[in-house]
């Protein structure tokens, strides 16, 4: 499908544009709810990243609260590695914060 879109098939291009749009709206929803510093995309979405990512970025920025600051990261690592990185980032941030519930006795 991605090859067809890249070779000029307008219907397939429209499908990828719409998928990027809705991916971006979904990312914006997560940003509006959780206000993460980073959003990491990995896995199957990368198979057509050249068709999806720019649309997703544009729609995420358009639909996220304007006070939100986030970075959209594309990870070519395995899904497990991206998840472990996110968990470790959370743990490191929690231990850096003196008032963290993880440090209470």
Coordinates of N, CA and C in Angstrom, one line a residue:
X1 N 0.8 -1.2 0.0 CA 0.0 0.0 0.0 C 0.9 1.3 0.0
X2 N 1.9 1.3 0.8 CA 2.8 2.4 0.9 C 3.5 2.6 -0.5
X3 N 3.9 1.5 -1.1 CA 4.5 1.6 -2.4 C 3.6 2.2 -3.4
X4 N 2.3 1.9 -3.4 CA 1.3 2.4 -4.3 C 1.1 3.9 -4.0
X5 N 1.1 4.3 -2.8 CA 0.9 5.7 -2.5 C 2.1 6.5 -2.9
X6 N 3.3 6.0 -2.8 CA 4.6 6.7 -3.2 C 4.7 6.7 -4.7
X7 N 4.0 5.8 -5.4 CA 4.1 5.8 -6.9 C 3.0 6.6 -7.5
X8 N 2.2 7.3 -6.7 CA 1.3 8.3 -7.3 C -0.2 7.9 -7.2
X9 N -0.5 6.8 -6.6 CA -1.9 6.4 -6.5 C -2.6 7.3 -5.5
X10 N -3.5 8.2 -6.1 CA -4.1 9.2 -5.3 C -5.0 8.7 -4.2
X11 N -5.7 7.6 -4.4 CA -6.6 7.0 -3.4 C -5.8 6.5 -2.2
X12 N -4.7 5.8 -2.5 CA -3.8 5.3 -1.4 C -3.1 6.5 -0.7
X13 N -2.8 7.5 -1.4 CA -2.2 8.7 -0.8 C -3.2 9.3 0.2
X14 N -4.4 9.4 -0.2 CA -5.5 10.0 0.6 C -5.7 9.1 1.9
X15 N -5.6 7.8 1.7 CA -5.8 6.9 2.9 C -4.6 7.2 3.9
X16 N -3.4 7.3 3.4 CA -2.3 7.6 4.3 C -2.4 9.0 4.9
X17 N -2.8 10.0 4.2 CA -3.0 11.3 4.7 C -4.0 11.3 5.8
X18 N -5.1 10.6 5.6 CA -6.2 10.5 6.7 C -5.6 9.7 7.9
X19 N -4.9 8.7 7.7 CA -4.3 7.9 8.8 C -3.4 8.8 9.6
X20 N -2.5 9.6 8.9 CA -1.6 10.5 9.6 C -2.4 11.5 10.4
X21 N -3.5 12.0 9.8 CA -4.3 13.0 10.5 C -4.9 12.4 11.8
X22 N -5.5 11.3 11.7 CA -6.1 10.7 12.9 C -5.1 10.2 13.9
X23 N -3.9 9.8 13.4 CA -2.8 9.5 14.4 C -2.4 10.7 15.1
X24 N -2.3 11.8 14.4 CA -2.0 13.1 15.1 C -3.0 13.6 16.1
X25 N -4.3 13.4 15.7 CA -5.3 13.7 16.7 C -5.3 12.8 17.9
X26 N -5.0 11.6 17.7 CA -4.8 10.7 18.9 C -3.7 11.1 19.7
X27 N -2.5 11.4 19.1 CA -1.4 11.9 19.9 C -1.7 13.2 20.6
X28 N -2.5 14.1 20.0 CA -2.9 15.3 20.7 C -3.8 15.0 21.9
X29 N -4.6 14.0 21.8 CA -5.5 13.6 22.9 C -4.6 13.1 24.1
X30 N -3.6 12.3 23.8 CA -2.7 11.8 24.9 C -2.0 13.0 25.5
X31 N -1.5 13.9 24.7 CA -0.8 15.1 25.2 C -1.7 16.0 26.0
X32 N -2.9 16.2 25.6 CA -3.9 17.0 26.4 C -4.2 16.3 27.7
X33 N -4.3 15.0 27.8 CA -4.6 14.3 29.0 C -3.4 14.2 29.9
X34 N -2.2 13.8 29.4 CA -1.1 13.4 30.3 C 0.0 14.4 30.2
X35 N 0.1 15.3 29.2 CA 1.1 16.3 29.1 C 2.5 15.7 29.1
X36 N 2.8 14.7 28.3 CA 4.2 14.1 28.3 C 5.2 15.0 27.6
X37 N 6.4 14.9 28.0 CA 7.5 15.6 27.3 C 7.8 15.0 26.0
X38 N 7.6 13.7 25.9 CA 8.0 13.0 24.7 C 6.9 12.0 24.3
X39 N 6.7 11.9 23.0 CA 5.8 10.9 22.4 C 6.7 10.1 21.5
X40 N 6.7 8.8 21.7 CA 7.6 7.9 20.9 C 6.7 7.0 20.0
X41 N 7.0 7.1 18.7 CA 6.3 6.3 17.8 C 7.2 5.1 17.4
X42 N 6.7 3.9 17.4 CA 7.6 2.8 17.0 C 6.7 1.7 16.4
X43 N 7.2 0.7 16.0 CA 6.5 -0.5 15.5 C 6.0 -0.3 14.0
X44 N 4.8 -0.8 13.8 CA 4.3 -0.9 12.4 C 4.1 0.4 11.7
X45 N 3.9 1.5 12.5 CA 3.7 2.8 11.9 C 4.9 3.3 11.2
X46 N 6.1 2.7 11.5 CA 7.3 3.1 10.8 C 7.4 2.5 9.4
X47 N 6.6 1.5 9.1 CA 6.7 0.9 7.8 C 6.3 1.9 6.7
X48 N 5.5 2.9 7.1 CA 5.1 4.0 6.2 C 5.3 5.3 6.8
X49 N 6.4 5.5 7.5 CA 6.7 6.7 8.3 C 6.8 7.9 7.3
X50 N 7.3 7.7 6.1 CA 7.5 8.8 5.2 C 6.1 9.3 4.7
X51 N 5.1 8.5 4.9 CA 3.7 8.9 4.5 C 2.9 9.4 5.6
X52 N 3.2 9.0 6.8 CA 2.4 9.3 8.0 C 2.9 10.4 8.9
X53 N 4.2 10.4 9.2 CA 4.7 11.2 10.3 C 4.5 12.7 10.1
X54 N 4.7 13.3 9.0 CA 4.6 14.7 8.8 C 3.1 15.1 9.1
X55 N 2.2 14.3 8.6 CA 0.7 14.6 8.8 C 0.4 14.5 10.3
X56 N 1.0 13.4 10.9 CA 0.7 13.2 12.4 C 1.3 14.4 13.2
X57 N 2.5 14.8 12.9 CA 3.1 15.9 13.6 C 2.3 17.2 13.5
X58 N 1.9 17.5 12.2 CA 1.1 18.7 12.0 C -0.2 18.7 12.8
X59 N -0.9 17.6 12.7 CA -2.2 17.5 13.4 C -2.1 17.4 14.9
X60 N -1.0 16.8 15.4 CA -0.8 16.7 16.8 C -0.5 18.2 17.3
X61 N 0.3 18.9 16.7 CA 0.6 20.3 17.1 C -0.7 21.2 17.0
X62 N -1.5 21.0 15.9 CA -2.7 21.7 15.7 C -3.7 21.5 16.8
X63 N -3.8 20.2 17.2 CA -4.9 19.8 18.2 C -4.5 19.8 19.6
X64 N -3.2 19.8 19.9 CA -2.8 19.8 21.3 C -2.9 21.2 21.8
X65 N -3.0 21.3 23.1 CA -3.1 22.6 23.8 C -1.8 23.4 23.4
X66 N -2.0 24.6 23.1 CA -0.8 25.4 22.7 C 0.2 25.6 23.8
X67 N -0.1 25.4 25.0 CA 0.8 25.5 26.1 C 1.7 24.3 26.3
X68 N 1.3 23.2 25.6 CA 2.0 21.9 25.7 C 3.3 22.0 24.9
X69 N 4.3 21.5 25.5 CA 5.6 21.3 24.8 C 5.9 19.9 24.8
X70 N 6.0 19.3 23.6 CA 6.3 17.9 23.5 C 7.2 17.7 22.3
X71 N 7.9 16.6 22.4 CA 8.7 16.2 21.2 C 8.3 14.8 20.7
X72 N 8.0 14.8 19.4 CA 7.6 13.5 18.8 C 8.9 12.8 18.3
X73 N 9.1 11.6 18.8 CA 10.3 10.9 18.5 C 9.9 9.6 17.7
X74 N 10.7 9.4 16.7 CA 10.5 8.1 15.9 C 11.6 7.2 16.3
X75 N 11.2 6.0 16.8 CA 12.2 5.0 17.3 C 12.2 3.8 16.4
X76 N 13.3 3.5 15.9 CA 13.4 2.4 15.0 C 13.9 1.1 15.8
X77 N 14.0 1.3 17.1 CA 14.3 0.2 18.0 C 13.0 -0.7 18.2
X78 N 13.2 -1.8 18.8 CA 12.0 -2.7 19.0 C 11.0 -2.0 19.9
X79 N 9.8 -2.5 19.9 CA 8.7 -2.0 20.7 C 9.1 -2.1 22.2
X80 N 9.7 -3.3 22.6 CA 10.0 -3.5 23.9 C 11.1 -2.5 24.4
X81 N 12.0 -2.2 23.6 CA 13.1 -1.3 24.0 C 12.5 0.1 24.2
X82 N 11.5 0.6 23.3 CA 10.9 1.9 23.5 C 10.1 1.9 24.8
X83 N 9.4 0.8 25.1 CA 8.6 0.8 26.4 C 9.5 0.8 27.6
X84 N 10.6 0.1 27.5 CA 11.6 0.1 28.6 C 12.2 1.5 28.8
X85 N 12.5 2.1 27.7 CA 13.0 3.5 27.8 C 12.1 4.4 28.5
X86 N 10.8 4.3 28.1 CA 9.7 5.2 28.7 C 9.6 4.9 30.2
X87 N 9.6 3.6 30.6 CA 9.5 3.3 32.0 C 10.7 3.8 32.8
X88 N 11.9 3.6 32.2 CA 13.1 4.1 32.9 C 13.1 5.6 33.1
X89 N 12.6 6.3 32.0 CA 12.6 7.8 32.1 C 11.6 8.2 33.3
X90 N 10.5 7.5 33.4 CA 9.6 7.8 34.5 C 10.2 7.5 35.8
X91 N 10.9 6.4 36.0 CA 11.5 6.0 37.2 C 12.6 7.0 37.6
X92 N 13.4 7.4 36.6 CA 14.5 8.4 36.9 C 13.9 9.7 37.3
X93 N 12.9 10.2 36.6 CA 12.2 11.4 37.0 C 11.6 11.4 38.4
X94 N 11.0 10.2 38.7 CA 10.4 10.0 40.1 C 11.5 10.1 41.2
X95 N 12.7 9.5 40.9 CA 13.7 9.5 42.0 C 14.4 10.9 42.0
X96 N 14.4 11.6 40.9 CA 15.0 13.0 40.9 C 14.1 14.0 41.7
X97 N 12.8 13.6 41.9 CA 11.9 14.5 42.6 C 11.9 14.1 44.1
X98 N 12.3 14.9 44.9 CA 12.4 14.6 46.4 C 11.1 14.3 47.0
X99 N 10.0 14.8 46.5 CA 8.7 14.6 47.0 C 7.9 13.5 46.3
X100 N 8.6 12.7 45.6 CA 8.0 11.6 44.9 C 7.4 10.5 45.8
X101 N 6.3 10.0 45.5 CA 5.7 8.9 46.3 C 6.6 7.7 46.3
X102 N 7.5 7.5 45.3 CA 8.3 6.3 45.3 C 9.4 6.4 46.4
X103 N 9.6 7.6 46.9 CA 10.7 7.8 48.0 C 10.1 7.8 49.4
X104 N 8.8 7.8 49.5 CA 8.2 7.8 50.9 C 8.4 6.5 51.5
X105 N 8.5 6.6 52.8 CA 8.7 5.3 53.6 C 7.4 4.9 54.2

